[in-house]
CSV table of C-alpha atoms in Angstrom, one decimal:
chain,number,residue,atom,x,y,z
A,1,MET,CA,-49.5,18.1,-37.2
A,2,PRO,CA,-48.7,18.9,-33.2
A,3,THR,CA,-46.8,15.9,-31.6
A,4,SER,CA,-49.0,15.2,-27.3
A,5,PRO,CA,-47.2,13.6,-24.4
A,6,PHE,CA,-48.6,10.6,-25.8
A,7,ALA,CA,-47.6,10.0,-29.0
A,8,GLU,CA,-43.3,10.9,-27.8
A,9,HIS,CA,-44.6,8.5,-25.0
A,10,THR,CA,-45.3,6.4,-27.6
A,11,ALA,CA,-42.0,6.3,-30.0
A,12,ARG,CA,-40.2,6.3,-26.9
A,13,LEU,CA,-42.1,2.5,-27.2
A,14,ALA,CA,-41.9,1.7,-30.1
A,15,ARG,CA,-37.9,3.1,-30.3
A,16,GLU,CA,-37.1,0.3,-27.9
A,17,LEU,CA,-39.1,-2.1,-29.2
A,18,ALA,CA,-36.8,-1.8,-32.5
A,19,THR,CA,-34.1,-1.5,-30.4
A,20,ALA,CA,-34.8,-5.0,-28.5
A,21,LEU,CA,-35.4,-6.4,-32.5
A,22,VAL,CA,-32.1,-5.5,-33.5
A,23,SER,CA,-30.6,-7.0,-30.4
A,24,GLU,CA,-32.3,-10.1,-29.6
A,25,ALA,CA,-31.8,-13.3,-31.7
A,26,ASP,CA,-33.9,-15.6,-29.1
A,27,ASP,CA,-37.1,-15.4,-29.9
A,28,THR,CA,-37.8,-16.3,-26.3
A,29,ARG,CA,-35.9,-13.7,-25.1
A,30,LEU,CA,-37.4,-11.6,-27.5
A,31,ALA,CA,-41.0,-12.1,-27.0
A,32,ALA,CA,-40.7,-10.8,-23.7
A,33,SER,CA,-38.5,-7.9,-24.0
A,34,ALA,CA,-41.6,-7.9,-27.2
A,35,ALA,CA,-44.3,-8.1,-23.9
A,36,ASP,CA,-42.7,-5.8,-21.7
A,37,ILE,CA,-42.9,-3.2,-23.9
A,38,ALA,CA,-46.7,-4.1,-25.6
A,39,ALA,CA,-47.9,-3.9,-21.9
A,40,ARG,CA,-46.1,-0.3,-21.2
A,41,ILE,CA,-48.4,1.1,-24.7
A,42,LEU,CA,-51.6,-1.2,-23.3
A,43,ALA,CA,-51.0,1.3,-20.6
A,44,ALA,CA,-50.8,4.4,-21.0
A,45,ALA,CA,-53.5,3.8,-24.5
A,46,GLU,CA,-55.4,3.5,-20.8
A,47,ALA,CA,-55.6,6.6,-20.4
A,48,PRO,CA,-53.7,8.7,-23.5
A,49,HIS,CA,-54.6,12.3,-21.7
A,50,THR,CA,-53.1,11.7,-18.3
A,51,VAL,CA,-49.6,10.3,-19.8
A,52,GLU,CA,-46.2,12.6,-19.0
A,53,ILE,CA,-43.4,12.3,-19.6
A,54,ASP,CA,-39.6,13.8,-19.0
A,55,ALA,CA,-37.9,15.8,-21.7
A,56,PRO,CA,-39.7,16.4,-23.9
A,57,SER,CA,-38.3,16.3,-27.6
A,58,PRO,CA,-38.1,20.0,-29.3
A,59,GLY,CA,-38.6,18.4,-32.8
A,60,ALA,CA,-36.7,20.6,-35.4
A,61,ALA,CA,-37.6,24.8,-36.0
A,62,HIS,CA,-37.4,24.6,-39.1
A,63,ILE,CA,-40.7,22.4,-39.8
A,64,PRO,CA,-43.9,23.0,-38.9
A,65,PHE,CA,-45.7,19.8,-37.1
A,66,ASP,CA,-42.9,18.0,-37.6
A,67,ILE,CA,-44.0,14.1,-38.6
A,68,THR,CA,-40.4,13.8,-39.8
A,69,PRO,CA,-38.0,10.3,-39.9
A,70,ALA,CA,-35.3,13.1,-37.9
A,71,SER,CA,-36.5,14.7,-35.8
A,72,SER,CA,-39.8,14.2,-34.9
A,73,PRO,CA,-40.6,13.2,-31.7
A,74,ARG,CA,-43.8,11.7,-32.7
A,75,ASN,CA,-41.5,9.4,-35.6
A,76,PRO,CA,-39.6,5.8,-33.6
A,77,LEU,CA,-37.8,6.3,-37.2
A,78,ALA,CA,-36.4,9.1,-35.2
A,79,PRO,CA,-34.1,8.6,-33.3
A,80,PRO,CA,-35.2,12.4,-32.4
A,81,MET,CA,-32.5,14.5,-33.9
A,82,ASP,CA,-32.9,17.5,-31.6
A,83,ILE,CA,-30.9,20.8,-33.9
A,84,VAL,CA,-29.8,24.1,-32.4
A,85,TRP,CA,-29.5,26.7,-34.6
A,86,ASP,CA,-26.7,29.4,-33.2
A,87,GLY,CA,-27.1,31.7,-35.7
A,88,GLU,CA,-24.8,30.8,-37.9
A,89,ARG,CA,-24.5,26.9,-37.2
A,90,SER,CA,-27.4,24.2,-36.8
A,91,THR,CA,-26.1,21.6,-35.0
A,92,CYS,CA,-27.2,18.3,-33.3
A,93,ILE,CA,-25.6,15.4,-31.1
A,94,LEU,CA,-26.4,12.7,-30.8
A,95,THR,CA,-25.8,8.9,-30.4
A,96,LEU,CA,-27.7,6.3,-32.4
A,97,PRO,CA,-29.2,2.8,-31.4
A,98,LEU,CA,-28.4,0.1,-33.4
A,99,GLN,CA,-31.1,0.0,-35.8
A,100,TYR,CA,-28.9,2.7,-37.6
A,101,GLN,CA,-26.1,0.1,-38.7
A,102,GLY,CA,-24.6,-0.8,-41.4
A,103,PRO,CA,-21.6,-2.4,-41.0
A,104,PRO,CA,-20.8,-3.8,-37.5
A,105,GLY,CA,-20.4,-0.8,-35.7
A,106,ARG,CA,-20.9,1.7,-38.1
A,107,VAL,CA,-24.1,4.3,-39.3
A,108,HIS,CA,-25.6,3.4,-42.1
A,109,GLY,CA,-24.3,5.2,-44.8
A,110,GLY,CA,-27.6,6.3,-45.4
A,111,ILE,CA,-28.8,7.4,-42.8
A,112,ILE,CA,-25.7,10.1,-42.7
A,113,ALA,CA,-27.1,11.4,-45.3
A,114,LEU,CA,-29.9,11.3,-43.7
A,115,LEU,CA,-29.1,12.8,-40.7
A,116,LEU,CA,-26.9,15.6,-42.4
A,117,ASP,CA,-30.0,16.8,-45.2
A,118,HIS,CA,-32.0,17.6,-41.9
A,119,THR,CA,-29.3,19.4,-40.4
A,120,LEU,CA,-27.7,21.4,-43.6
A,121,GLY,CA,-31.8,21.2,-43.9
A,122,ASN,CA,-32.3,23.2,-40.1
A,123,ALA,CA,-29.0,25.7,-41.1
A,124,ALA,CA,-30.4,26.7,-45.0
A,125,ASN,CA,-34.0,27.3,-43.5
A,126,ALA,CA,-33.1,29.0,-39.9
A,127,GLY,CA,-34.1,32.6,-38.5
A,128,GLU,CA,-36.1,34.2,-41.0
A,129,ARG,CA,-35.1,32.4,-44.1
A,130,PRO,CA,-37.7,32.3,-47.1
A,131,ARG,CA,-38.4,27.6,-47.5
A,132,SER,CA,-35.8,26.2,-49.0
A,133,PHE,CA,-35.4,22.8,-50.5
A,134,THR,CA,-32.5,20.2,-51.0
A,135,ARG,CA,-31.9,20.2,-55.0
A,136,TYR,CA,-28.8,18.1,-54.7
A,137,LEU,CA,-26.6,17.2,-51.3
A,138,ASN,CA,-22.7,14.8,-52.5
A,139,VAL,CA,-21.5,13.0,-49.5
A,140,LEU,CA,-17.8,12.1,-48.8
A,141,TYR,CA,-17.2,9.3,-46.1
A,142,GLU,CA,-13.7,10.1,-44.8
A,143,ALA,CA,-13.7,7.5,-42.1
A,144,ALA,CA,-16.4,5.7,-39.8
A,145,THR,CA,-19.5,6.7,-38.1
A,146,PRO,CA,-19.8,4.4,-34.9
A,147,ILE,CA,-22.9,3.2,-33.7
A,148,GLY,CA,-23.9,3.6,-29.5
A,149,GLU,CA,-20.6,7.2,-29.5
A,150,GLU,CA,-21.6,10.9,-28.7
A,151,ILE,CA,-21.0,12.1,-32.9
A,152,VAL,CA,-22.2,15.4,-33.8
A,153,VAL,CA,-23.8,16.9,-36.5
A,154,THR,CA,-23.1,20.6,-37.9
A,155,GLY,CA,-24.3,23.0,-41.3
A,156,TRP,CA,-24.0,26.0,-42.6
A,157,ALA,CA,-24.6,28.4,-45.2
A,158,ALA,CA,-21.2,28.3,-47.3
A,159,ARG,CA,-22.4,31.1,-49.5
A,160,GLN,CA,-25.9,32.3,-51.0
A,161,GLU,CA,-26.9,34.0,-54.8
A,162,GLY,CA,-30.6,34.8,-55.2
A,163,ARG,CA,-32.3,32.1,-53.7
A,164,LYS,CA,-30.0,28.9,-54.2
A,165,GLN,CA,-27.9,28.7,-50.2
A,166,PHE,CA,-24.8,26.4,-50.6
A,167,MET,CA,-24.8,24.5,-47.6
A,168,GLU,CA,-21.5,22.4,-46.4
A,169,GLY,CA,-22.4,20.4,-42.8
A,170,THR,CA,-19.7,17.5,-41.3
A,171,ILE,CA,-20.3,14.3,-38.5
A,172,THR,CA,-17.5,14.2,-36.1
A,173,VAL,CA,-16.2,12.0,-33.5
A,174,ASN,CA,-14.5,12.8,-30.5
A,175,GLY,CA,-13.2,15.9,-32.6
A,176,GLU,CA,-12.3,14.2,-35.6
A,177,VAL,CA,-14.2,14.8,-38.6
A,178,SER,CA,-15.7,11.1,-40.3
A,179,VAL,CA,-18.6,12.4,-43.2
A,180,ARG,CA,-18.1,15.7,-45.2
A,181,ALA,CA,-21.3,17.7,-47.0
A,182,GLU,CA,-22.2,19.6,-49.6
A,183,GLY,CA,-25.3,21.3,-51.3
A,184,LEU,CA,-27.5,23.8,-52.5
A,185,TRP,CA,-30.6,24.6,-51.2
A,186,ILE,CA,-33.7,26.5,-53.1
A,187,THR,CA,-35.7,28.7,-52.1
A,188,PRO,CA,-38.8,28.7,-54.8
A,189,ARG,CA,-40.2,31.1,-56.2
A,190,GLU,CA,-43.5,31.3,-54.2
A,191,ASN,CA,-41.9,31.5,-51.4
A,192,MET,CA,-40.0,34.8,-52.2
A,193,THR,CA,-42.7,36.6,-51.7
A,194,LEU,CA,-43.9,35.0,-48.8
A,195,VAL,CA,-40.6,37.4,-47.4
A,196,THR,CA,-41.3,40.5,-45.6
A,197,SER,CA,-37.5,41.9,-45.1
A,198,ASP,CA,-35.9,44.6,-48.2
A,199,GLY,CA,-33.9,42.6,-51.4
A,200,ALA,CA,-36.0,39.4,-50.3
A,201,GLU,CA,-36.4,38.7,-54.0
A,202,GLN,CA,-31.7,38.9,-54.1
A,203,ARG,CA,-31.5,36.9,-51.8
B,1,MET,CA,-29.0,-11.6,-37.4
B,2,PRO,CA,-30.7,-13.8,-38.6
B,3,THR,CA,-34.8,-12.7,-38.6
B,4,SER,CA,-37.2,-15.0,-37.7
B,5,PRO,CA,-41.4,-15.3,-37.9
B,6,PHE,CA,-41.9,-13.1,-34.5
B,7,ALA,CA,-39.5,-10.8,-34.7
B,8,GLU,CA,-40.6,-10.4,-38.5
B,9,HIS,CA,-44.1,-10.3,-37.7
B,10,THR,CA,-43.7,-7.7,-34.2
B,11,ALA,CA,-41.5,-5.5,-36.6
B,12,ARG,CA,-44.5,-5.2,-38.9
B,13,LEU,CA,-46.5,-4.4,-36.6
B,14,ALA,CA,-43.9,-1.8,-34.9
B,15,ARG,CA,-44.2,-0.8,-38.5
B,16,GLU,CA,-48.3,-0.2,-38.3
B,17,LEU,CA,-48.1,1.6,-35.2
B,18,ALA,CA,-44.9,4.6,-36.3
B,19,THR,CA,-46.8,5.1,-39.0
B,20,ALA,CA,-51.0,5.4,-37.1
B,21,LEU,CA,-48.3,7.2,-34.8
B,22,VAL,CA,-47.5,10.1,-37.5
B,23,SER,CA,-51.3,9.9,-39.0
B,24,GLU,CA,-53.6,10.3,-36.3
B,25,ALA,CA,-53.9,14.1,-34.3
B,26,ASP,CA,-56.3,13.0,-32.4
B,27,ASP,CA,-55.0,11.5,-29.0
B,28,THR,CA,-58.2,9.2,-27.9
B,29,ARG,CA,-58.3,7.8,-31.7
B,30,LEU,CA,-54.8,7.5,-31.8
B,31,ALA,CA,-54.7,4.9,-28.4
B,32,ALA,CA,-57.5,2.8,-29.8
B,33,SER,CA,-55.1,1.9,-32.6
B,34,ALA,CA,-51.7,1.7,-30.5
B,35,ALA,CA,-53.9,-0.8,-27.6
B,36,ASP,CA,-54.7,-2.7,-31.5
B,37,ILE,CA,-51.2,-2.5,-32.1
B,38,ALA,CA,-49.8,-3.9,-28.2
B,39,ALA,CA,-52.7,-6.5,-27.8
B,40,ARG,CA,-51.1,-8.2,-31.0
B,41,ILE,CA,-47.7,-7.9,-30.1
B,42,LEU,CA,-48.6,-9.8,-26.3
B,43,ALA,CA,-50.1,-12.3,-28.5
B,44,ALA,CA,-48.0,-13.3,-30.7
B,45,ALA,CA,-44.9,-13.1,-27.6
B,46,GLU,CA,-47.3,-16.0,-25.3
B,47,ALA,CA,-46.0,-18.2,-28.5
B,48,PRO,CA,-43.8,-16.8,-30.4
B,49,HIS,CA,-42.7,-20.2,-32.2
B,50,THR,CA,-46.1,-20.6,-33.1
B,51,VAL,CA,-45.7,-17.1,-34.9
B,52,GLU,CA,-46.7,-18.0,-39.2
B,53,ILE,CA,-46.5,-14.6,-41.3
B,54,ASP,CA,-47.8,-15.2,-44.8
B,55,ALA,CA,-44.8,-14.0,-47.6
B,56,PRO,CA,-41.6,-13.2,-45.9
B,57,SER,CA,-39.3,-10.3,-46.0
B,58,PRO,CA,-36.3,-11.6,-48.2
B,59,GLY,CA,-33.9,-8.6,-46.8
B,60,ALA,CA,-30.6,-8.2,-48.6
B,61,ALA,CA,-29.1,-10.5,-50.9
B,62,HIS,CA,-24.9,-8.4,-50.1
B,63,ILE,CA,-25.5,-8.1,-45.7
B,64,PRO,CA,-25.4,-11.4,-44.1
B,65,PHE,CA,-27.2,-11.1,-41.1
B,66,ASP,CA,-28.8,-7.7,-42.0
B,67,ILE,CA,-30.0,-5.6,-38.9
B,68,THR,CA,-30.2,-2.5,-41.6
B,69,PRO,CA,-32.3,0.0,-42.0
B,70,ALA,CA,-33.0,-0.2,-45.1
B,71,SER,CA,-33.7,-3.4,-46.1
B,72,SER,CA,-33.7,-6.3,-42.5
B,73,PRO,CA,-36.9,-7.1,-42.1
B,74,ARG,CA,-36.8,-7.7,-38.0
B,75,ASN,CA,-36.0,-3.8,-38.4
B,76,PRO,CA,-38.9,-1.8,-38.0
B,77,LEU,CA,-37.0,1.5,-39.2
B,78,ALA,CA,-36.7,-0.3,-42.8
B,79,PRO,CA,-39.5,-0.1,-45.3
B,80,PRO,CA,-38.5,-3.1,-45.6
B,81,MET,CA,-36.1,-2.8,-49.1
B,82,ASP,CA,-36.8,-5.9,-51.0
B,83,ILE,CA,-33.8,-5.9,-53.7
B,84,VAL,CA,-33.3,-7.5,-56.5
B,85,TRP,CA,-30.8,-8.4,-58.8
B,86,ASP,CA,-31.1,-8.8,-62.3
B,87,GLY,CA,-27.2,-9.4,-63.4
B,88,GLU,CA,-27.1,-6.0,-64.1
B,89,ARG,CA,-28.2,-3.8,-61.8
B,90,SER,CA,-30.1,-3.9,-58.7
B,91,THR,CA,-33.7,-2.8,-58.4
B,92,CYS,CA,-36.1,-2.4,-55.8
B,93,ILE,CA,-39.9,-1.2,-56.1
B,94,LEU,CA,-41.8,-0.2,-53.3
B,95,THR,CA,-44.9,3.0,-51.9
B,96,LEU,CA,-43.4,4.2,-48.6
B,97,PRO,CA,-46.0,5.3,-45.8
B,98,LEU,CA,-46.0,7.9,-44.0
B,99,GLN,CA,-43.4,7.7,-41.8
B,100,TYR,CA,-41.1,8.7,-45.0
B,101,GLN,CA,-42.9,11.7,-45.2
B,102,GLY,CA,-40.6,15.3,-46.0
B,103,PRO,CA,-42.2,17.9,-47.5
B,104,PRO,CA,-46.1,17.5,-47.6
B,105,GLY,CA,-46.9,14.3,-50.0
B,106,ARG,CA,-43.1,13.6,-50.5
B,107,VAL,CA,-40.4,11.0,-48.8
B,108,HIS,CA,-38.0,13.3,-46.9
B,109,GLY,CA,-34.5,13.4,-49.0
B,110,GLY,CA,-32.1,12.1,-46.9
B,111,ILE,CA,-34.6,8.7,-46.7
B,112,ILE,CA,-34.2,9.1,-50.5
B,113,ALA,CA,-30.7,8.2,-50.5
B,114,LEU,CA,-30.3,6.1,-47.7
B,115,LEU,CA,-33.0,4.1,-51.0
B,116,LEU,CA,-30.2,4.8,-52.7
B,117,ASP,CA,-26.7,4.4,-50.8
B,118,HIS,CA,-28.4,0.8,-50.6
B,119,THR,CA,-29.5,0.1,-53.7
B,120,LEU,CA,-25.8,1.5,-55.4
B,121,GLY,CA,-23.8,-0.9,-52.7
B,122,ASN,CA,-26.2,-3.5,-53.2
B,123,ALA,CA,-25.3,-3.9,-57.1
B,124,ALA,CA,-22.0,-3.4,-56.1
B,125,ASN,CA,-21.4,-5.8,-53.8
B,126,ALA,CA,-23.7,-8.1,-55.9
B,127,GLY,CA,-22.9,-11.2,-57.4
B,128,GLU,CA,-18.7,-12.6,-56.8
B,129,ARG,CA,-17.8,-9.4,-55.9
B,130,PRO,CA,-15.8,-8.6,-52.9
B,131,ARG,CA,-17.4,-6.1,-50.8
B,132,SER,CA,-17.4,-2.6,-50.6
B,133,PHE,CA,-18.8,0.8,-48.9
B,134,THR,CA,-19.3,3.8,-49.8
B,135,ARG,CA,-16.8,6.5,-50.3
B,136,TYR,CA,-18.6,8.9,-51.9
B,137,LEU,CA,-22.4,9.9,-53.1
B,138,ASN,CA,-24.1,12.7,-54.0
B,139,VAL,CA,-27.7,12.3,-55.3
B,140,LEU,CA,-29.9,15.2,-57.4
B,141,TYR,CA,-33.2,15.1,-56.9
B,142,GLU,CA,-35.0,16.8,-60.0
B,143,ALA,CA,-38.8,16.2,-58.9
B,144,ALA,CA,-40.8,15.3,-56.3
B,145,THR,CA,-40.8,11.5,-55.0
B,146,PRO,CA,-43.9,10.7,-54.0
B,147,ILE,CA,-45.0,8.9,-51.3
B,148,GLY,CA,-47.7,6.4,-50.7
B,149,GLU,CA,-47.1,6.2,-54.6
B,150,GLU,CA,-44.7,3.3,-56.3
B,151,ILE,CA,-41.7,4.0,-57.1
B,152,VAL,CA,-39.0,2.2,-58.6
B,153,VAL,CA,-34.7,2.4,-56.7
B,154,THR,CA,-32.4,1.0,-59.6
B,155,GLY,CA,-28.6,1.0,-59.3
B,156,TRP,CA,-25.7,0.0,-61.4
B,157,ALA,CA,-21.6,0.0,-62.8
B,158,ALA,CA,-21.1,2.1,-64.3
B,159,ARG,CA,-17.2,1.9,-64.9
B,160,GLN,CA,-14.5,0.0,-62.4
B,161,GLU,CA,-10.8,0.6,-61.8
B,162,GLY,CA,-8.9,-1.3,-59.6
B,163,ARG,CA,-10.4,-2.4,-56.2
B,164,LYS,CA,-12.4,1.3,-57.1
B,165,GLN,CA,-16.1,1.1,-58.9
B,166,PHE,CA,-18.0,3.6,-60.1
B,167,MET,CA,-21.8,3.8,-59.4
B,168,GLU,CA,-24.8,5.4,-60.9
B,169,GLY,CA,-29.1,5.1,-59.9
B,170,THR,CA,-32.1,6.2,-60.2
B,171,ILE,CA,-35.7,6.4,-58.6
B,172,THR,CA,-38.5,6.7,-61.6
B,173,VAL,CA,-41.8,7.5,-60.5
B,174,ASN,CA,-44.1,6.6,-63.6
B,175,GLY,CA,-41.4,5.9,-66.3
B,176,GLU,CA,-39.9,10.1,-64.9
B,177,VAL,CA,-36.7,10.1,-62.5
B,178,SER,CA,-36.9,11.7,-60.2
B,179,VAL,CA,-33.9,12.0,-58.4
B,180,ARG,CA,-29.8,10.8,-60.1
B,181,ALA,CA,-27.3,8.9,-57.8
B,182,GLU,CA,-23.8,8.8,-58.5
B,183,GLY,CA,-21.3,7.2,-56.2
B,184,LEU,CA,-17.7,5.2,-55.1
B,185,TRP,CA,-17.9,1.8,-53.9
B,186,ILE,CA,-13.9,1.3,-52.6
B,187,THR,CA,-13.2,-2.4,-51.4
B,188,PRO,CA,-10.7,-2.3,-48.6
B,189,ARG,CA,-7.4,-4.2,-50.0
B,190,GLU,CA,-7.7,-7.2,-47.1
B,191,ASN,CA,-11.0,-7.6,-49.2
B,192,MET,CA,-9.8,-8.5,-52.0
B,193,THR,CA,-7.4,-11.4,-51.1
B,194,LEU,CA,-10.5,-12.9,-50.8
B,195,VAL,CA,-11.4,-13.7,-53.6
B,196,THR,CA,-10.0,-16.5,-55.9
B,197,SER,CA,-10.2,-15.9,-59.0
B,198,ASP,CA,-7.8,-14.6,-61.2
B,199,GLY,CA,-7.1,-11.3,-61.5
B,200,ALA,CA,-8.5,-10.5,-58.2
B,201,GLU,CA,-5.8,-7.8,-58.1
B,202,GLN,CA,-6.9,-5.8,-60.0
B,203,ARG,CA,-10.1,-4.8,-59.7
């Protein structure tokens, strides 16, 4: 489904609420934050068509009507990831707040897998390629990936065999690799017929 | 951090809001839902210490003061998972709403990895074992895992070698395996000294 300024505004407030919920142990102070956020949701809901936002999030180009928990601007579970494809690689630079934490100070290992799956999937589906899906994803955790610091998620195609694309990726922190991933993306046979360029069936 | 009835109540409302945001394309109807949810947050925030909830979520026993995006009752990103350890296996039965969707009708592959990482981690850390962390996680997607239907996530230790635990797991839908996972969990050397039973250093 398409996003809207009102939906994205509300999702941003829902993200603020999630951060407050995992940051504030004192119920009285949490209630003050929650009330403030709820009042701003109510104010916008009174006139949803007049809401304006700064710098709308683009969502992921490879997913029509994105509602995913990774890149959708209107899904509060999504950071949201803003993934850029440069013709060879897909890259997302982001800083994750506390609601994505696993071990103290570190991004949850499952969230790391989510970031990599989505970025490798973006690269696998970039350009004119027919839509493909994850067959397997292997994630190797080499070092801590911090909460509250800028991290860079990158994905690229290592090689292609027919309908198969073998993808690779990393997460880096200050230029050092913290996580490596590899995975296989496969285009369903029926999707191949959607491709009009010569030799598509051999990809 | 410990949870509280007010925090969990508010997180439940935040989950409702996330579902509305990815379900309702019409801004006018979305605004009505958002206003209703915001009003309920405001009402609870006026007297947070009087809030009562039915059936509090337990969180994951292997994580003290759980705020994770997988099992924390107070984190709106978490379904939350309710993982049960039976002495051999960790199991979580759940039904995921639309905000966890990747391809249409299916759970996002990265969310599947999150569910498995958390469940295998629960099994690796169950009982008297010293705390361990994911070294790698390999996920094999064999079939669709549906949104809005009951799924079962299971994890167990296949074998141990010193500080290493080789974990395995599945997701099943109507008794059929949709996803398989295997991973390695390692206990840091410094954590081994916390174990008082004989032979702990050999685990």
